Amino acid sequence: MEDNLKMTCLYDKHVALGAKMSPFAGFMMPIQYAGITEEHLAVRNHVGMFDVSHMGEVFISGSDAESFVNHIFTNDVRGLAPGKILYGMMLYPTGGVVDDLLVYRCFEADTYLLVVNASNIDKDYAWMLDNASGYDVVIDNASESWGQIAVQGPESEKTVVDVLGITGAASLGFYEFFDSEWKGGRMIVSRTGYTGEDGFELYASPESIGEIWDMLLAAGVAPCGLGCRDTLRFEAGLPLYGDELSADITPVEAGLSMFCKLDKDGFIGKDVLVRQKAEGTEKKLVGIEIHDKAIPRAGYPVELEDGTEVGVVTTGYRSISLDRSICFALVKSEYSKLGTPLWIRIRKKVFPGEVVKKRFYQTNYKK
Amino acid sequence: MSKIVEGLLYSDSHEWVKVDGDVAIIGVTDYAQAEMGDITYVDLPEVDDEVSQGEDFGALESVKASSELYSPVSGTVVAVNEALEDAPELVNEDAFANWIIKVQMSDKAELESLMDAAAYAGITG
């Protein structure tokens, strides 16, 4: 194994299951077990589980916790009730994205849990510390103490309730959570995910996560790797940091303005977003469909009919659920309107297509 | 352990060649299909296209990745396996039974640079 790669608490179980393992975000992670297509369909049609223990958990507490989170976070946590969750981003002053994350309003007074991307844990933690001067907050990077499993799919509620006995899960709404216990240790249960389906994310100690994984596996829940995690999130129109979001792409360009509350007091990067909303942006993230079975991949050029390059593909697949060749692409804004004809260069050939909605798949979240 | 067929020639980019007179029948090896996983698309050249040894003539696509196909010989494409357009999974089912292109060779001496089954087993074992 390569040096410095970390293992999640479930590493040995993945290897025992014969998973194809690969480095991702500094961890050795399972890419697939039975196969990407089979795992993808298990989540769409039944239920699957993902080891997402690599994700980062940072707790922020203290009398200034609310104003500090609101200072570094694009969404608005003012008045957010305990047990509620918001999606949003942390931005650089340039408007580029430090990371996208979930903010959980914890049940303890003045406490928030920020769940961040594995690849960005160290950078995010440093960013929070660097921007905390003047705020009375304690910033606790607890990532090493928590394992996490995502249970996703239309049968996820039944699975979490019947197999794990977490009866309270049934009454959770989308983007809500509660504190619970697993054999005396703390467990957080949230109705969230990254697949476009109903689902739950369970946070607990590494030992507890191991037990929960084994129980779910014994009950027939399909283990699912990062391969189908990407095909699922892509179909649901969800961005991945590093592909659709980065230090060089703002939320306005990525089409995520609804998660940026420009009517709240200054947060880092707000000025740039306000200007971009008023003046427009040079580039925009769009969906493109080509009418062929060829597959647009990240990095392929997007062109006009005369061969002028106007953008680049960020993620693309032959969609498993929709059987369409679709992609996200960053294109010059004048070519971002729905229906605009665009061409994608795939190796030696050029394939005609058009701009389509980014949410390719009709999501099935709990109302 | 992937399957290797005796009597074929092999490239180090995991194509196999069956020689039929001046025509090279070309496919990918079992090792290559297993590495790719579920193949969802085969990017084929057209009949009469010229190919050169070591140059790409098409690609295999799985859900996750694309992998270029390199011609083990130079010449002219005389046939493409159109069945793969609608059923790319045939390559997964039997990589040796489902050829991809047939090439009228322009220089049969190029075959000498390819490996036999034993040598190919050596690089995939």
Short mmCIF file of C-alpha atoms in Angstrom, two decimals:
data_model
loop_
_atom_site.label_atom_id
_atom_site.label_comp_id
_atom_site.label_asym_id
_atom_site.label_seq_id
_atom_site.Cartn_x
_atom_site.Cartn_y
_atom_site.Cartn_z
CA MET A 1 0.00 0.00 0.00
CA GLU A 2 1.15 3.54 -0.67
CA ASP A 3 2.60 5.42 2.25
CA ASN A 4 0.48 7.82 4.28
CA LEU A 5 -2.84 6.39 3.11
CA LYS A 6 -5.33 6.16 5.93
CA MET A 7 -7.75 3.32 6.50
CA THR A 8 -11.31 3.73 7.72
CA CYS A 9 -12.56 1.62 10.60
CA LEU A 10 -14.20 -0.72 8.06
CA TYR A 11 -11.10 -1.31 5.93
CA ASP A 12 -10.64 -4.97 6.91
CA LYS A 13 -14.29 -5.69 6.16
CA HIS A 14 -13.99 -4.24 2.65
CA VAL A 15 -10.93 -6.35 1.93
CA ALA A 16 -12.66 -9.47 3.30
CA LEU A 17 -15.61 -8.78 0.98
CA GLY A 18 -13.24 -8.66 -1.99
CA ALA A 19 -13.83 -4.99 -2.74
CA LYS A 20 -11.73 -3.29 -5.38
CA MET A 21 -9.79 -0.81 -3.24
CA SER A 22 -8.26 2.44 -4.41
CA PRO A 23 -6.80 5.60 -2.90
CA PHE A 24 -9.33 8.41 -2.53
CA ALA A 25 -8.91 11.62 -0.52
CA GLY A 26 -5.96 10.16 1.35
CA PHE A 27 -7.80 6.98 2.32
CA MET A 28 -7.78 3.46 0.89
CA MET A 29 -11.44 3.20 -0.06
CA PRO A 30 -13.70 0.58 -1.65
CA ILE A 31 -14.54 1.51 -5.24
CA GLN A 32 -16.84 -1.43 -5.86
CA TYR A 33 -17.83 -4.84 -4.54
CA ALA A 34 -20.27 -6.63 -6.89
CA GLY A 35 -19.94 -3.96 -9.59
CA ILE A 36 -20.90 -0.34 -10.05
CA THR A 37 -24.07 -1.02 -12.03
CA GLU A 38 -25.41 -3.63 -9.62
CA GLU A 39 -24.67 -1.44 -6.59
CA HIS A 40 -26.17 1.64 -8.24
CA LEU A 41 -29.40 -0.23 -8.96
CA ALA A 42 -29.51 -1.63 -5.42
CA VAL A 43 -29.64 1.93 -4.09
CA ARG A 44 -32.17 3.13 -6.67
CA ASN A 45 -34.49 0.15 -6.24
CA HIS A 46 -33.89 -1.29 -2.75
CA VAL A 47 -31.21 -0.29 -0.26
CA GLY A 48 -27.43 -0.04 -0.16
CA MET A 49 -24.82 1.07 2.35
CA PHE A 50 -21.65 3.10 2.02
CA ASP A 51 -18.64 3.43 4.27
CA VAL A 52 -18.28 7.19 4.53
CA SER A 53 -16.12 7.13 7.63
CA HIS A 54 -13.54 9.15 5.74
CA MET A 55 -15.74 12.26 5.96
CA GLY A 56 -14.67 14.90 8.47
CA GLU A 57 -16.58 15.95 11.60
CA VAL A 58 -15.76 19.30 13.16
CA PHE A 59 -17.68 20.55 16.20
CA ILE A 60 -17.97 24.27 16.85
CA SER A 61 -19.18 25.47 20.22
CA GLY A 62 -19.09 28.58 22.33
CA SER A 63 -21.08 31.74 22.85
CA ASP A 64 -20.19 33.03 19.36
CA ALA A 65 -20.78 29.72 17.58
CA GLU A 66 -23.79 30.95 15.60
CA SER A 67 -22.17 34.16 14.40
CA PHE A 68 -18.90 32.35 13.61
CA VAL A 69 -20.60 29.64 11.54
CA ASN A 70 -22.59 32.30 9.75
CA HIS A 71 -19.34 34.17 9.04
CA ILE A 72 -17.69 31.22 7.27
CA PHE A 73 -20.79 29.51 5.83
CA THR A 74 -22.90 30.63 2.86
CA ASN A 75 -26.24 29.41 4.19
CA ASP A 76 -27.96 31.06 7.17
CA VAL A 77 -27.92 29.24 10.51
CA ARG A 78 -29.67 32.03 12.43
CA GLY A 79 -32.75 30.58 14.10
CA LEU A 80 -31.91 27.08 12.93
CA ALA A 81 -33.59 24.74 15.40
CA PRO A 82 -31.68 21.92 17.11
CA GLY A 83 -32.05 18.78 14.99
CA LYS A 84 -32.01 20.68 11.67
CA ILE A 85 -29.33 20.51 8.98
CA LEU A 86 -28.30 22.93 6.24
CA TYR A 87 -26.18 22.42 3.14
CA GLY A 88 -23.85 25.18 2.02
CA MET A 89 -20.27 26.16 1.35
CA MET A 90 -17.27 27.85 2.91
CA LEU A 91 -15.76 30.41 0.54
CA TYR A 92 -12.51 32.21 0.02
CA PRO A 93 -12.74 36.00 -0.22
CA THR A 94 -12.55 35.47 -4.00
CA GLY A 95 -15.85 33.56 -3.92
CA GLY A 96 -14.07 30.30 -4.77
CA VAL A 97 -15.05 27.33 -2.66
CA VAL A 98 -13.00 26.07 0.30
CA ASP A 99 -15.41 23.16 0.69
CA ASP A 100 -19.07 22.22 0.57
CA LEU A 101 -20.48 20.86 3.78
CA LEU A 102 -23.43 20.07 6.01
CA VAL A 103 -24.04 22.08 9.19
CA TYR A 104 -25.94 20.25 11.95
CA ARG A 105 -27.50 22.45 14.67
CA CYS A 106 -26.76 20.26 17.68
CA PHE A 107 -29.02 19.83 20.72
CA GLU A 108 -26.39 21.22 23.09
CA ALA A 109 -26.49 25.00 23.50
CA ASP A 110 -24.39 26.97 20.99
CA THR A 111 -23.04 23.88 19.25
CA TYR A 112 -22.79 22.96 15.58
CA LEU A 113 -21.42 19.92 13.77
CA LEU A 114 -19.81 20.61 10.40
CA VAL A 115 -19.46 17.57 8.16
CA VAL A 116 -16.82 18.18 5.51
CA ASN A 117 -15.21 16.34 2.62
CA ALA A 118 -12.45 13.89 3.51
CA SER A 119 -10.04 15.43 1.04
CA ASN A 120 -10.44 18.83 2.69
CA ILE A 121 -10.42 18.05 6.43
CA ASP A 122 -7.02 19.53 7.20
CA LYS A 123 -7.51 22.53 4.93
CA ASP A 124 -11.00 23.21 6.33
CA TYR A 125 -9.89 22.90 9.94
CA ALA A 126 -7.02 25.31 9.31
CA TRP A 127 -9.41 27.67 7.51
CA MET A 128 -11.77 27.70 10.47
CA LEU A 129 -8.95 28.38 12.93
CA ASP A 130 -7.54 31.14 10.73
CA ASN A 131 -10.88 32.93 10.62
CA ALA A 132 -11.90 32.50 14.26
CA SER A 133 -10.04 35.43 15.76
CA GLY A 134 -12.40 37.63 17.74
CA TYR A 135 -14.98 34.87 18.08
CA ASP A 136 -15.54 33.03 21.37
CA VAL A 137 -15.59 29.51 19.91
CA VAL A 138 -13.96 26.14 20.40
CA ILE A 139 -13.22 24.31 17.15
CA ASP A 140 -12.83 20.58 17.63
CA ASN A 141 -11.76 18.42 14.70
CA ALA A 142 -13.23 15.10 15.87
CA SER A 143 -12.90 13.31 12.52
CA GLU A 144 -10.74 10.51 13.90
CA SER A 145 -13.29 9.61 16.60
CA TRP A 146 -16.21 9.06 14.29
CA GLY A 147 -17.11 6.38 11.79
CA GLN A 148 -20.02 6.88 9.42
CA ILE A 149 -22.29 4.68 7.33
CA ALA A 150 -24.78 5.98 4.77
CA VAL A 151 -27.85 3.75 4.29
CA GLN A 152 -29.53 4.82 1.06
CA GLY A 153 -32.46 3.76 -1.06
CA PRO A 154 -36.25 3.42 -0.96
CA GLU A 155 -36.00 0.64 1.66
CA SER A 156 -33.60 2.56 3.90
CA GLU A 157 -36.20 3.61 6.47
CA LYS A 158 -37.45 0.06 6.88
CA THR A 159 -33.86 -1.18 7.13
CA VAL A 160 -32.76 1.33 9.76
CA VAL A 161 -35.89 0.71 11.83
CA ASP A 162 -36.18 -3.08 11.48
CA VAL A 163 -32.56 -4.20 11.27
CA LEU A 164 -30.94 -1.67 13.58
CA GLY A 165 -33.93 -0.96 15.82
CA ILE A 166 -33.60 2.81 15.36
CA THR A 167 -37.34 3.39 15.57
CA GLY A 168 -37.08 7.18 15.72
CA ALA A 169 -35.69 7.25 12.20
CA ALA A 170 -39.17 6.84 10.72
CA SER A 171 -40.32 10.23 11.96
CA LEU A 172 -37.26 12.16 10.78
CA GLY A 173 -37.82 14.60 7.96
CA PHE A 174 -35.32 15.25 5.18
CA TYR A 175 -32.30 17.16 6.54
CA GLU A 176 -33.22 16.44 10.16
CA PHE A 177 -31.29 14.44 12.77
CA PHE A 178 -31.42 13.26 16.34
CA ASP A 179 -28.93 12.15 18.97
CA SER A 180 -29.13 8.51 19.95
CA GLU A 181 -27.02 5.80 21.51
CA TRP A 182 -25.45 2.61 20.25
CA LYS A 183 -24.51 0.31 23.12
CA GLY A 184 -23.92 3.23 25.44
CA GLY A 185 -21.94 5.31 22.96
CA ARG A 186 -23.14 8.40 21.17
CA MET A 187 -24.79 7.98 17.77
CA ILE A 188 -26.12 10.66 15.44
CA VAL A 189 -28.87 9.65 13.00
CA SER A 190 -29.66 12.02 10.13
CA ARG A 191 -31.96 11.80 7.14
CA THR A 192 -29.39 12.87 4.58
CA GLY A 193 -27.34 11.42 1.77
CA TYR A 194 -25.66 11.87 -1.55
CA THR A 195 -27.62 9.62 -3.89
CA GLY A 196 -30.88 11.32 -4.80
CA GLU A 197 -32.79 8.68 -2.82
CA ASP A 198 -34.27 8.68 0.65
CA GLY A 199 -31.64 7.65 3.16
CA PHE A 200 -29.88 8.01 6.47
CA GLU A 201 -26.39 8.75 7.66
CA LEU A 202 -25.31 7.16 10.94
CA TYR A 203 -22.38 8.58 12.90
CA ALA A 204 -20.89 6.60 15.79
CA SER A 205 -17.61 5.35 17.23
CA PRO A 206 -15.47 3.19 14.94
CA GLU A 207 -16.36 0.09 17.02
CA SER A 208 -20.08 0.78 16.80
CA ILE A 209 -19.87 1.46 13.08
CA GLY A 210 -18.22 -1.95 12.64
CA GLU A 211 -21.11 -3.64 14.45
CA ILE A 212 -23.72 -1.71 12.50
CA TRP A 213 -22.03 -2.60 9.20
CA ASP A 214 -22.04 -6.30 10.09
CA MET A 215 -25.71 -6.24 11.07
CA LEU A 216 -26.71 -4.50 7.85
CA LEU A 217 -24.60 -6.88 5.78
CA ALA A 218 -26.15 -9.91 7.50
CA ALA A 219 -29.59 -8.48 6.71
CA GLY A 220 -28.74 -8.39 3.01
CA VAL A 221 -28.06 -4.70 2.56
CA ALA A 222 -25.81 -4.30 -0.49
CA PRO A 223 -22.34 -2.88 0.29
CA CYS A 224 -21.74 -0.06 -2.19
CA GLY A 225 -18.47 1.59 -3.17
CA LEU A 226 -17.38 5.05 -4.21
CA GLY A 227 -17.92 4.09 -7.87
CA CYS A 228 -21.69 4.08 -7.60
CA ARG A 229 -21.64 6.88 -5.03
CA ASP A 230 -20.40 9.03 -7.91
CA THR A 231 -22.87 7.76 -10.53
CA LEU A 232 -25.75 8.23 -8.07
CA ARG A 233 -24.84 11.76 -6.94
CA PHE A 234 -24.18 12.76 -10.53
CA GLU A 235 -27.60 11.63 -11.78
CA ALA A 236 -29.21 13.51 -8.88
CA GLY A 237 -27.47 16.71 -9.98
CA LEU A 238 -25.25 16.94 -6.90
CA PRO A 239 -21.78 18.51 -7.22
CA LEU A 240 -18.53 16.88 -6.10
CA TYR A 241 -15.81 19.06 -4.63
CA GLY A 242 -12.83 18.88 -6.98
CA ASP A 243 -15.03 18.38 -10.05
CA GLU A 244 -17.91 20.88 -9.97
CA LEU A 245 -16.65 22.95 -7.03
CA SER A 246 -13.16 24.26 -6.34
CA ALA A 247 -11.19 27.33 -5.36
CA ASP A 248 -11.67 28.47 -8.98
CA ILE A 249 -15.44 27.96 -9.19
CA THR A 250 -17.93 30.07 -7.21
CA PRO A 251 -21.35 28.82 -6.06
CA VAL A 252 -23.01 31.26 -8.46
CA GLU A 253 -21.10 29.71 -11.36
CA ALA A 254 -21.96 26.22 -10.08
CA GLY A 255 -25.67 27.06 -9.89
CA LEU A 256 -25.79 26.79 -6.09
CA SER A 257 -27.00 30.32 -5.29
CA MET A 258 -29.99 28.95 -3.41
CA PHE A 259 -27.56 27.81 -0.69
CA CYS A 260 -26.02 31.28 -0.40
CA LYS A 261 -28.03 33.76 1.65
CA LEU A 262 -27.02 37.13 0.30
CA ASP A 263 -29.47 38.89 2.62
CA LYS A 264 -27.55 37.93 5.77
CA ASP A 265 -24.66 39.94 7.22
CA GLY A 266 -21.28 39.61 5.63
CA PHE A 267 -19.85 36.14 5.23
CA ILE A 268 -16.51 35.43 3.63
CA GLY A 269 -16.86 35.66 -0.15
CA LYS A 270 -20.26 37.35 -0.09
CA ASP A 271 -19.14 40.48 -1.97
CA VAL A 272 -18.06 38.48 -4.98
CA LEU A 273 -21.34 36.54 -5.06
CA VAL A 274 -23.36 39.75 -4.84
CA ARG A 275 -21.41 41.18 -7.77
CA GLN A 276 -21.74 37.97 -9.80
CA LYS A 277 -25.49 37.84 -9.17
CA ALA A 278 -25.79 41.42 -10.42
CA GLU A 279 -23.37 41.31 -13.33
CA GLY A 280 -23.44 37.67 -14.34
CA THR A 281 -20.48 35.31 -14.56
CA GLU A 282 -18.12 34.39 -17.34
CA LYS A 283 -18.80 30.67 -16.98
CA LYS A 284 -21.63 28.49 -15.70
CA LEU A 285 -22.10 24.86 -14.82
CA VAL A 286 -24.64 23.16 -17.11
CA GLY A 287 -25.90 19.72 -17.96
CA ILE A 288 -25.28 18.48 -21.50
CA GLU A 289 -26.77 15.42 -23.18
CA ILE A 290 -25.31 13.94 -26.34
CA HIS A 291 -27.38 11.76 -28.61
CA ASP A 292 -25.03 8.83 -28.82
CA LYS A 293 -23.80 6.04 -26.60
CA ALA A 294 -20.34 7.59 -26.43
CA ILE A 295 -19.47 8.86 -22.97
CA PRO A 296 -18.37 12.41 -22.16
CA ARG A 297 -15.66 12.29 -19.50
CA ALA A 298 -14.08 14.89 -17.23
CA GLY A 299 -11.65 17.06 -19.18
CA TYR A 300 -13.19 16.58 -22.63
CA PRO A 301 -13.66 19.86 -24.53
CA VAL A 302 -17.08 21.39 -25.18
CA GLU A 303 -17.21 23.06 -28.57
CA LEU A 304 -19.38 24.98 -30.98
CA GLU A 305 -20.15 23.50 -34.39
CA ASP A 306 -17.14 25.31 -35.90
CA GLY A 307 -14.78 23.75 -33.35
CA THR A 308 -14.42 26.79 -31.07
CA GLU A 309 -13.85 25.56 -27.54
CA VAL A 310 -16.36 27.07 -25.09
CA GLY A 311 -16.05 24.82 -22.05
CA VAL A 312 -14.97 21.58 -20.46
CA VAL A 313 -16.71 18.50 -19.06
CA THR A 314 -16.42 18.13 -15.25
CA THR A 315 -18.20 14.77 -14.75
CA GLY A 316 -19.89 12.51 -17.29
CA TYR A 317 -21.39 9.07 -17.58
CA ARG A 318 -23.60 6.80 -19.60
CA SER A 319 -26.28 7.19 -16.96
CA ILE A 320 -27.15 3.84 -15.41
CA SER A 321 -30.69 4.75 -14.39
CA LEU A 322 -31.56 6.81 -17.45
CA ASP A 323 -29.49 5.18 -20.21
CA ARG A 324 -28.48 8.61 -21.51
CA SER A 325 -25.00 10.00 -22.20
CA ILE A 326 -24.92 13.07 -19.98
CA CYS A 327 -22.43 15.29 -18.25
CA PHE A 328 -21.85 18.37 -16.18
CA ALA A 329 -19.73 20.95 -17.96
CA LEU A 330 -18.43 24.42 -17.21
CA VAL A 331 -19.20 26.55 -20.26
CA LYS A 332 -19.11 30.20 -21.22
CA SER A 333 -22.30 31.70 -19.86
CA GLU A 334 -23.68 32.77 -23.24
CA TYR A 335 -23.99 29.05 -24.10
CA SER A 336 -25.66 27.99 -20.85
CA LYS A 337 -29.35 28.35 -21.78
CA LEU A 338 -31.43 25.16 -21.87
CA GLY A 339 -31.59 23.80 -25.39
CA THR A 340 -28.39 25.47 -26.61
CA PRO A 341 -26.69 23.14 -29.10
CA LEU A 342 -23.16 22.19 -28.03
CA TRP A 343 -20.66 19.59 -29.22
CA ILE A 344 -18.39 17.39 -27.14
CA ARG A 345 -15.08 16.12 -28.47
CA ILE A 346 -14.53 12.50 -27.47
CA ARG A 347 -11.16 11.28 -28.69
CA LYS A 348 -11.18 11.76 -32.47
CA LYS A 349 -14.91 12.36 -32.93
CA VAL A 350 -17.24 15.22 -32.12
CA PHE A 351 -20.76 14.47 -30.86
CA PRO A 352 -23.66 16.93 -31.06
CA GLY A 353 -25.73 17.55 -27.95
CA GLU A 354 -27.60 20.23 -26.10
CA VAL A 355 -27.85 21.91 -22.74
CA VAL A 356 -30.28 20.11 -20.43
CA LYS A 357 -31.27 20.42 -16.78
CA LYS A 358 -28.55 19.39 -14.33
CA ARG A 359 -30.88 17.33 -12.18
CA PHE A 360 -31.01 14.45 -14.62
CA TYR A 361 -32.80 12.07 -12.29
CA GLN A 362 -36.05 12.74 -10.41
CA THR A 363 -34.92 12.58 -6.78
CA ASN A 364 -36.97 10.71 -4.20
CA TYR A 365 -36.29 12.51 -0.95
CA LYS A 366 -38.58 12.17 2.06
CA LYS A 367 -41.03 15.04 1.97
CA MET B 1 -6.51 -15.66 -12.87
CA SER B 2 -7.57 -14.50 -16.30
CA LYS B 3 -7.87 -16.76 -19.30
CA ILE B 4 -5.19 -16.86 -22.01
CA VAL B 5 -5.65 -18.70 -25.32
CA GLU B 6 -2.80 -20.63 -26.90
CA GLY B 7 -2.01 -19.93 -30.52
CA LEU B 8 -2.84 -16.22 -30.44
CA LEU B 9 -0.41 -13.31 -30.41
CA TYR B 10 -0.56 -10.61 -27.74
CA SER B 11 0.38 -6.95 -27.35
CA ASP B 12 1.60 -5.41 -24.12
CA SER B 13 -1.50 -3.17 -24.24
CA HIS B 14 -3.66 -6.30 -23.83
CA GLU B 15 -4.96 -6.86 -27.34
CA TRP B 16 -4.94 -10.32 -28.90
CA VAL B 17 -4.36 -11.11 -32.58
CA LYS B 18 -5.50 -14.15 -34.51
CA VAL B 19 -3.73 -14.37 -37.84
CA ASP B 20 -5.86 -15.48 -40.79
CA GLY B 21 -3.66 -15.19 -43.89
CA ASP B 22 -3.05 -11.47 -44.41
CA VAL B 23 -5.83 -10.51 -42.05
CA ALA B 24 -5.35 -9.86 -38.33
CA ILE B 25 -8.43 -10.49 -36.20
CA ILE B 26 -8.09 -8.25 -33.13
CA GLY B 27 -9.76 -8.23 -29.75
CA VAL B 28 -8.90 -7.51 -26.13
CA THR B 29 -7.78 -10.09 -23.61
CA ASP B 30 -9.72 -11.51 -20.72
CA TYR B 31 -7.31 -9.70 -18.43
CA ALA B 32 -8.22 -6.37 -20.06
CA GLN B 33 -11.97 -6.89 -19.78
CA ALA B 34 -11.65 -7.93 -16.14
CA GLU B 35 -9.62 -4.82 -15.37
CA MET B 36 -12.23 -2.62 -17.06
CA GLY B 37 -15.27 -4.04 -15.31
CA ASP B 38 -18.69 -3.73 -16.96
CA ILE B 39 -18.08 -2.46 -20.49
CA THR B 40 -20.84 -0.10 -21.58
CA TYR B 41 -19.60 1.17 -24.93
CA VAL B 42 -17.13 0.20 -27.62
CA ASP B 43 -15.86 3.06 -29.74
CA LEU B 44 -15.23 1.38 -33.11
CA PRO B 45 -13.40 2.66 -36.18
CA GLU B 46 -14.95 2.43 -39.64
CA VAL B 47 -14.22 0.00 -42.43
CA ASP B 48 -11.42 1.35 -44.68
CA ASP B 49 -9.85 3.34 -41.82
CA GLU B 50 -6.08 3.06 -41.74
CA VAL B 51 -4.51 1.86 -38.49
CA SER B 52 -0.87 1.83 -37.39
CA GLN B 53 0.88 -0.47 -34.98
CA GLY B 54 0.78 1.01 -31.48
CA GLU B 55 -1.70 3.74 -32.43
CA ASP B 56 -5.18 3.93 -30.95
CA PHE B 57 -8.08 2.87 -33.15
CA GLY B 58 -10.95 3.14 -30.67
CA ALA B 59 -11.78 2.66 -27.03
CA LEU B 60 -13.60 0.58 -24.49
CA GLU B 61 -15.72 2.42 -21.97
CA SER B 62 -16.83 1.12 -18.60
CA VAL B 63 -19.07 3.02 -16.22
CA LYS B 64 -16.07 4.58 -14.56
CA ALA B 65 -13.35 4.88 -17.17
CA SER B 66 -12.40 4.77 -20.81
CA SER B 67 -9.49 2.74 -22.08
CA GLU B 68 -8.00 3.23 -25.52
CA LEU B 69 -7.60 0.36 -27.92
CA TYR B 70 -4.21 0.14 -29.64
CA SER B 71 -3.71 -1.66 -32.90
CA PRO B 72 -1.14 -4.46 -32.68
CA VAL B 73 -0.54 -4.23 -36.45
CA SER B 74 -0.65 -1.68 -39.27
CA GLY B 75 -3.05 -1.88 -42.19
CA THR B 76 -6.61 -1.22 -43.29
CA VAL B 77 -9.74 -2.04 -41.30
CA VAL B 78 -11.75 -4.53 -43.35
CA ALA B 79 -14.43 -5.36 -40.78
CA VAL B 80 -15.72 -4.12 -37.42
CA ASN B 81 -17.79 -6.22 -35.05
CA GLU B 82 -21.05 -4.29 -35.20
CA ALA B 83 -22.64 -6.61 -32.64
CA LEU B 84 -20.64 -4.73 -30.03
CA GLU B 85 -22.49 -1.50 -30.80
CA ASP B 86 -25.65 -2.86 -29.26
CA ALA B 87 -24.10 -5.41 -26.93
CA PRO B 88 -20.75 -4.13 -25.59
CA GLU B 89 -21.11 -6.56 -22.67
CA LEU B 90 -20.17 -9.39 -25.05
CA VAL B 91 -16.55 -8.39 -24.44
CA ASN B 92 -17.02 -9.10 -20.74
CA GLU B 93 -18.81 -12.36 -21.41
CA ASP B 94 -16.08 -13.79 -23.64
CA ALA B 95 -13.25 -11.49 -24.65
CA PHE B 96 -11.66 -14.05 -26.96
CA ALA B 97 -14.84 -15.05 -28.81
CA ASN B 98 -15.82 -11.45 -29.50
CA TRP B 99 -13.32 -9.83 -31.83
CA ILE B 100 -13.40 -6.06 -32.32
CA ILE B 101 -11.84 -5.35 -35.73
CA LYS B 102 -10.22 -7.19 -38.63
CA VAL B 103 -7.24 -5.55 -40.30
CA GLN B 104 -5.72 -6.26 -43.71
CA MET B 105 -2.08 -6.17 -42.69
CA SER B 106 0.38 -3.99 -44.61
CA ASP B 107 3.46 -5.45 -42.91
CA LYS B 108 3.19 -8.96 -41.53
CA ALA B 109 6.70 -8.66 -40.12
CA GLU B 110 5.16 -6.55 -37.35
CA LEU B 111 3.71 -9.76 -35.92
CA GLU B 112 7.20 -10.70 -34.78
CA SER B 113 7.11 -7.92 -32.19
CA LEU B 114 4.08 -9.44 -30.48
CA MET B 115 4.12 -11.99 -27.64
CA ASP B 116 3.00 -15.60 -27.63
CA ALA B 117 0.65 -16.91 -24.97
CA ALA B 118 3.44 -17.91 -22.59
CA ALA B 119 5.13 -14.52 -22.77
CA TYR B 120 1.81 -12.73 -22.28
CA ALA B 121 1.04 -14.89 -19.27
CA GLY B 122 4.32 -13.64 -17.91
CA ILE B 123 3.24 -9.98 -17.91
CA THR B 124 -0.26 -10.56 -16.53
CA GLY B 125 0.55 -13.25 -14.00
#
